[in-house]
XYZ file of C-alpha atoms in Angstrom:
426
model
C 217.789 29.742 61.356
C 216.599 26.137 61.299
C 218.177 22.918 62.592
C 217.447 19.501 61.122
C 218.782 15.974 61.496
C 218.319 12.635 59.820
C 219.789 9.263 60.550
C 219.423 5.533 60.894
C 220.474 3.374 63.820
C 220.328 -0.105 65.317
C 216.607 0.226 66.074
C 215.495 1.471 62.635
C 217.750 -0.226 60.081
C 219.283 -3.695 59.603
C 223.046 -4.154 59.827
C 223.704 -4.480 56.089
C 221.805 -1.277 55.301
C 223.703 0.582 58.027
C 226.886 -0.715 56.445
C 226.116 1.241 53.272
C 226.220 4.464 55.289
C 229.274 3.776 57.445
C 232.011 6.428 57.138
C 235.527 6.285 58.568
C 236.882 9.476 60.161
C 239.035 10.257 57.110
C 235.915 10.072 54.906
C 233.936 12.644 56.873
C 235.554 15.755 55.380
C 234.978 14.846 51.696
C 231.512 13.515 52.534
C 230.511 16.763 54.242
C 231.944 18.754 51.365
C 229.861 16.751 48.899
C 226.720 17.179 50.989
C 227.084 20.942 51.376
C 227.888 21.470 47.691
C 224.765 19.534 46.739
C 222.519 21.837 48.778
C 221.775 25.263 47.344
C 222.616 27.310 50.460
C 225.473 25.164 51.824
C 224.247 24.786 55.425
C 226.364 23.976 58.449
C 226.739 20.191 58.667
C 228.102 17.449 60.918
C 228.280 13.704 60.244
C 228.300 11.117 63.045
C 229.073 7.526 62.010
C 229.480 4.629 64.464
C 228.809 0.892 64.365
C 225.261 1.546 65.552
C 224.280 4.759 63.751
C 224.879 7.257 60.986
C 223.437 10.725 61.523
C 223.646 14.059 59.721
C 222.952 17.323 61.569
C 222.482 20.543 59.591
C 221.685 24.182 60.330
C 220.786 26.950 57.912
C 218.368 29.739 57.130
C 216.323 27.346 55.004
C 215.276 23.828 56.079
C 216.492 21.428 53.378
C 215.681 18.112 55.046
C 214.229 16.424 51.965
C 217.232 17.202 49.760
C 219.560 16.078 52.557
C 217.804 12.703 52.655
C 217.909 12.364 48.872
C 221.634 13.129 48.844
C 222.378 10.587 51.588
C 220.351 7.903 49.782
C 222.265 8.534 46.552
C 225.572 8.477 48.431
C 224.692 5.083 49.924
C 223.463 3.667 46.641
C 219.823 3.147 47.691
C 216.538 4.753 46.723
C 215.230 7.681 48.777
C 212.101 5.626 49.466
C 214.130 2.785 50.997
C 216.201 5.133 53.142
C 213.089 7.040 54.235
C 211.492 3.799 55.442
C 214.422 3.157 57.796
C 215.481 6.706 58.717
C 214.285 9.208 61.280
C 213.997 12.902 60.422
C 213.960 15.596 63.099
C 213.672 19.384 63.166
C 214.566 22.164 65.615
C 213.724 21.170 69.215
C 213.362 17.479 68.299
C 216.744 17.509 66.543
C 218.311 19.163 69.604
C 216.659 16.670 71.959
C 217.977 13.765 69.885
C 221.530 15.164 69.879
C 221.413 15.590 73.668
C 220.058 12.044 74.165
C 222.738 10.580 71.895
C 225.525 12.418 73.731
C 224.125 11.269 77.077
C 223.988 7.599 76.035
C 220.184 7.400 76.207
C 219.819 6.441 72.539
C 222.547 3.786 72.547
C 222.194 0.022 72.296
C 224.092 0.005 75.593
C 222.081 2.386 77.763
C 224.398 4.967 79.296
C 227.549 3.791 77.503
C 230.222 6.520 77.455
C 231.940 5.732 74.115
C 229.338 7.605 72.044
C 230.279 10.931 73.649
C 233.879 10.556 72.478
C 232.696 9.547 69.008
C 230.438 12.597 68.852
C 233.322 14.866 69.855
C 235.456 13.332 67.095
C 232.658 13.978 64.586
C 232.479 17.629 65.680
C 236.263 18.034 65.333
C 236.109 16.512 61.854
C 233.331 18.932 60.864
C 235.371 21.863 62.197
C 238.419 20.758 60.199
C 236.203 20.456 57.115
C 234.990 24.044 57.608
C 231.401 22.799 57.927
C 230.786 23.822 61.539
C 229.092 27.169 62.139
C 227.925 28.970 65.259
C 224.554 27.190 65.448
C 225.854 23.613 65.367
C 228.766 24.663 67.574
C 226.265 25.776 70.205
C 224.148 22.648 69.738
C 227.031 20.251 70.322
C 228.797 22.195 73.067
C 225.493 22.238 74.924
C 225.041 18.512 74.251
C 228.459 17.837 75.807
C 227.524 19.896 78.873
C 224.185 18.081 79.217
C 225.929 14.698 78.872
C 228.365 15.652 81.634
C 225.507 16.683 83.933
C 223.619 13.454 83.189
C 226.752 11.425 83.914
C 227.492 13.172 87.214
C 223.922 13.703 88.472
C 222.367 10.302 87.653
C 223.318 6.632 87.692
C 222.564 6.198 84.009
C 225.891 4.474 83.374
C 225.779 2.175 86.403
C 226.083 -1.531 85.578
C 226.052 -0.880 81.837
C 227.376 -3.736 79.720
C 229.536 -2.686 76.795
C 229.860 -4.583 73.523
C 233.287 -5.737 74.653
C 231.968 -7.031 77.969
C 229.062 -8.710 76.195
C 231.540 -10.526 73.938
C 233.343 -11.919 76.971
C 230.038 -12.969 78.527
C 229.013 -14.891 75.398
C 232.437 -16.509 75.110
C 232.065 -17.660 78.706
C 228.849 -19.441 77.769
C 230.636 -21.415 75.030
C 233.966 -22.199 76.700
C 234.146 -23.750 80.140
C 237.307 -21.834 81.057
C 238.394 -18.686 79.210
C 241.872 -19.225 80.627
C 242.279 -22.158 78.204
C 241.496 -20.318 74.958
C 243.553 -18.449 72.374
C 242.048 -15.117 71.306
C 242.684 -13.196 68.078
C 241.764 -9.520 67.756
C 241.491 -8.137 64.229
C 242.020 -4.370 64.125
C 243.567 -1.955 66.602
C 240.920 0.728 67.137
C 239.003 1.796 70.230
C 236.541 -1.118 70.183
C 239.329 -3.714 69.871
C 241.196 -1.942 72.672
C 238.121 -2.323 74.903
C 237.578 -5.952 73.893
C 241.224 -6.831 74.530
C 241.028 -5.187 77.951
C 237.989 -7.267 78.919
C 239.420 -10.545 77.609
C 242.823 -9.877 79.194
C 241.069 -9.704 82.581
C 240.128 -13.383 82.073
C 243.823 -14.309 81.459
C 243.396 -16.377 78.291
C 246.137 -18.792 77.231
C 247.318 -16.358 74.528
C 246.264 -13.215 72.701
C 247.208 -11.913 69.254
C 246.567 -8.668 67.375
C 246.214 -8.707 63.584
C 246.295 -5.298 61.975
C 247.040 -3.813 58.577
C 249.564 -1.424 60.170
C 252.050 -3.392 62.273
C 253.202 -0.335 64.232
C 249.736 0.356 65.603
C 249.166 -3.329 66.265
C 252.453 -3.579 68.173
C 251.531 -0.596 70.336
C 248.286 -2.262 71.427
C 249.853 -5.728 71.726
C 252.594 -4.463 74.023
C 249.980 -3.437 76.623
C 248.630 -6.965 76.885
C 251.713 -9.065 76.194
C 250.061 -10.170 72.959
C 251.561 -11.380 69.704
C 251.210 -9.124 66.662
C 250.660 -10.374 63.112
C 249.885 -9.025 59.652
C 246.401 -9.218 58.194
C 247.886 -11.061 55.224
C 248.838 -13.956 57.544
C 245.334 -14.247 58.995
C 243.902 -16.930 56.598
C 246.785 -19.319 57.206
C 246.699 -18.929 60.995
C 242.982 -18.570 61.686
C 242.679 -22.187 62.847
C 245.025 -21.502 65.770
C 242.458 -19.378 67.620
C 239.394 -20.327 69.604
C 237.932 -16.811 69.668
C 238.134 -14.103 67.004
C 237.001 -10.533 67.679
C 237.069 -8.267 64.624
C 236.441 -4.563 64.192
C 238.188 -2.730 61.360
C 237.263 0.134 59.044
C 237.411 -2.074 55.957
C 234.633 -1.517 53.428
C 234.690 -5.219 52.442
C 234.791 -8.424 54.540
C 238.345 -9.447 55.447
C 237.464 -12.907 56.800
C 235.802 -14.941 54.085
C 233.781 -18.144 54.088
C 236.557 -20.163 52.472
C 239.149 -19.179 55.079
C 236.841 -20.153 57.948
C 235.920 -23.467 56.283
C 239.625 -24.374 56.065
C 240.113 -23.326 59.702
C 237.228 -25.561 60.840
C 238.770 -28.606 59.102
C 242.209 -27.921 60.600
C 240.639 -27.545 64.042
C 238.942 -30.927 63.605
C 235.598 -29.246 64.257
C 236.483 -27.813 67.654
C 234.134 -24.828 68.202
C 235.244 -21.340 67.210
C 233.701 -18.199 68.729
C 233.600 -15.152 66.418
C 232.356 -11.625 67.041
C 232.058 -9.119 64.200
C 231.791 -5.639 65.712
C 232.380 -3.853 62.403
C 229.917 -1.947 60.233
C 230.179 -2.779 57.342
C 230.852 -6.420 58.214
C 234.392 -7.788 58.611
C 233.221 -11.421 58.435
C 231.098 -12.752 55.584
C 227.562 -13.458 56.894
C 227.542 -16.993 55.395
C 230.133 -17.972 58.004
C 227.323 -18.091 60.563
C 225.824 -21.161 58.846
C 228.958 -23.285 59.283
C 228.836 -26.039 61.901
C 231.000 -25.435 64.980
C 231.111 -21.665 64.270
C 229.395 -19.287 66.700
C 229.286 -15.917 64.973
C 227.741 -12.824 66.556
C 227.282 -9.347 65.053
C 226.617 -6.062 66.821
C 222.896 -6.639 66.391
C 223.135 -10.153 67.851
C 224.607 -8.652 71.016
C 221.562 -6.406 71.588
C 219.740 -8.711 74.030
C 222.936 -9.226 76.055
C 223.665 -5.560 76.578
C 220.094 -4.860 77.653
C 220.698 -6.753 80.901
C 220.142 -4.447 83.841
C 218.269 -1.884 81.765
C 215.180 -2.035 83.989
C 217.291 -1.069 86.993
C 218.224 2.199 85.291
C 214.782 3.459 84.279
C 214.635 5.845 87.259
C 217.979 7.303 86.161
C 216.593 7.685 82.625
C 213.703 9.760 83.955
C 216.165 12.018 85.798
C 218.285 12.343 82.677
C 215.277 13.318 80.558
C 214.543 16.223 82.931
C 218.108 17.497 82.459
C 217.786 17.085 78.693
C 214.442 18.950 78.628
C 216.076 21.937 80.326
C 218.969 21.807 77.870
C 216.611 21.754 74.884
C 214.630 24.742 76.202
C 217.818 26.739 76.724
C 219.099 25.916 73.233
C 215.791 26.835 71.580
C 215.759 30.128 73.509
C 219.246 30.852 72.209
C 218.211 29.857 68.686
C 215.186 32.149 68.893
C 217.442 35.024 69.877
C 219.703 34.241 66.927
C 216.777 34.787 64.576
C 216.640 38.466 65.612
C 220.360 39.029 64.916
C 219.833 40.484 61.385
C 217.292 42.990 62.760
C 219.637 43.951 65.603
C 222.442 44.462 63.104
C 220.210 46.693 60.967
C 219.188 48.748 64.006
C 222.801 49.200 65.053
C 223.780 50.255 61.536
C 220.901 52.758 61.385
C 221.703 54.307 64.775
C 225.395 54.560 63.830
C 224.381 56.438 60.691
C 222.206 58.827 62.712
C 225.014 59.429 65.214
C 227.499 60.151 62.439
C 225.103 62.634 60.826
C 224.416 64.519 64.071
C 228.075 64.559 65.135
C 229.078 66.004 61.756
C 226.398 68.695 62.140
C 227.571 69.475 65.693
C 231.174 69.883 64.545
C 230.070 72.405 61.937
C 228.170 74.403 64.577
C 231.231 74.377 66.852
C 233.410 75.572 63.953
C 230.982 78.478 63.448
C 231.417 79.457 67.092
C 227.971 78.409 68.325
C 227.672 78.132 72.142
C 228.351 74.606 73.424
C 224.955 74.393 75.165
C 223.208 75.176 71.891
C 225.315 72.580 70.033
C 224.518 69.864 72.602
C 220.838 70.777 72.531
C 220.763 70.525 68.721
C 222.716 67.218 68.823
C 220.407 65.504 71.302
C 217.270 66.952 69.712
C 218.336 65.696 66.295
C 219.033 62.202 67.634
C 215.741 61.907 69.514
C 213.747 63.162 66.531
C 215.357 60.540 64.282
C 214.750 57.774 66.838
C 211.096 58.726 67.419
C 210.152 59.606 63.842
C 209.059 56.088 62.831
C 207.084 55.449 66.029
C 205.303 58.825 65.863
C 204.480 58.337 62.191
C 202.901 54.931 62.948
C 200.842 56.431 65.797
C 199.217 58.817 63.306
C 198.776 56.274 60.498
C 196.377 53.395 59.834
C 193.043 52.566 61.380
C 192.074 52.733 65.051
C 192.991 49.085 65.756
C 196.501 49.401 64.303
C 197.061 52.688 66.165
C 195.957 50.967 69.401
C 198.430 48.130 68.832
C 201.185 50.613 67.982
C 200.455 52.606 71.129
C 200.944 49.561 73.332
C 204.158 48.613 71.537
C 205.570 52.137 71.753
C 204.618 52.338 75.421
C 206.344 49.014 76.155
C 209.495 50.029 74.269
C 209.866 53.662 75.308
C 207.867 54.083 78.535
C 208.872 50.790 80.232
C 205.368 49.346 80.202
C 203.494 52.502 81.230
C 200.429 53.075 79.064
C 199.854 56.553 77.589
C 197.665 58.826 79.702
C 194.589 58.444 77.497
C 194.684 54.666 77.951
C 194.933 54.986 81.738
C 191.797 57.165 81.856
C 189.633 54.509 80.195
């Protein structure tokens, strides 16, 4: 059994390339089905897709890393060479180590952030529902969750971490003198918008509004913050009303275009507008950034902000790596044991066959009226002869070196480490 992983993240690939490989939760099942059908042996597979990364984890009896990469490149509409230049590929213990580091928040743009663990759990559930999760990946991810919990409780890895949402508020505070005087629009109603709205609400802005494609979901979020709710279709005509716009939807195309923002700037009489695009792919057309009086930030632009305080957590990182090392060793030990399962199954089947043969012979002897002691003696003798036949045959076969090696193996298996008498006398 082999485990392999490939992916691209905020450190290896630019935002627009990552956008080609962004998958919403409802896309994971068909995507996994397409991946597994494209590979000859249909391995176990899991797909993790967030604003900062897309990763595929697979497990099977044959490592098919190269074909997995080629399939992902084709699915994203790029050449394998381009994807390979921005992707990382990992196998066995390195793949396990990466999964554990991701779950623990050590591989995140925000060191120690907890959101990735929930996203990883969602990815695992989606793989289970797609029928793509087998025992190997199940073990890998359950162990990664346990390691993440130990890292969270045993270290201060998450202390003082700055989330994307908090970073957005910090940047807005640098542009506007008083956040209590601004009107804020949130586009979308997912987890990231929920976090952003929570952080902005703490600054008591003048007003808040939620624009979402589904009004019901938007109303549910808006009710928590006393915010107005509006339809996405009304966004272009009302964009000028807001001083700050935070967007994060699952749209595959930009929903805030250059033309709409240009009109908003004119209506605002060039008062500054703060915009944060937390979506991958982008929600806001990149050309918007070039407009005067527009301050547009993407997830990658926020990187230097969220790194604040990272140096203070390096000691916690070292502690976390020790926990992860132990987790990797335990997983690889389990995986090594799994590789002997077919042999164990064959041994069990063979011994069951021997037992059945000897029991049938014993029943015949009993039916003939043979004494019970004689029947038991024949039963046990027959079993031991069958069990020892292969070992004894090997001890008498081959050259001296192979017989010596066999003798040690037989001694270790049947005599609990005691060497045969002739070896002790040497």
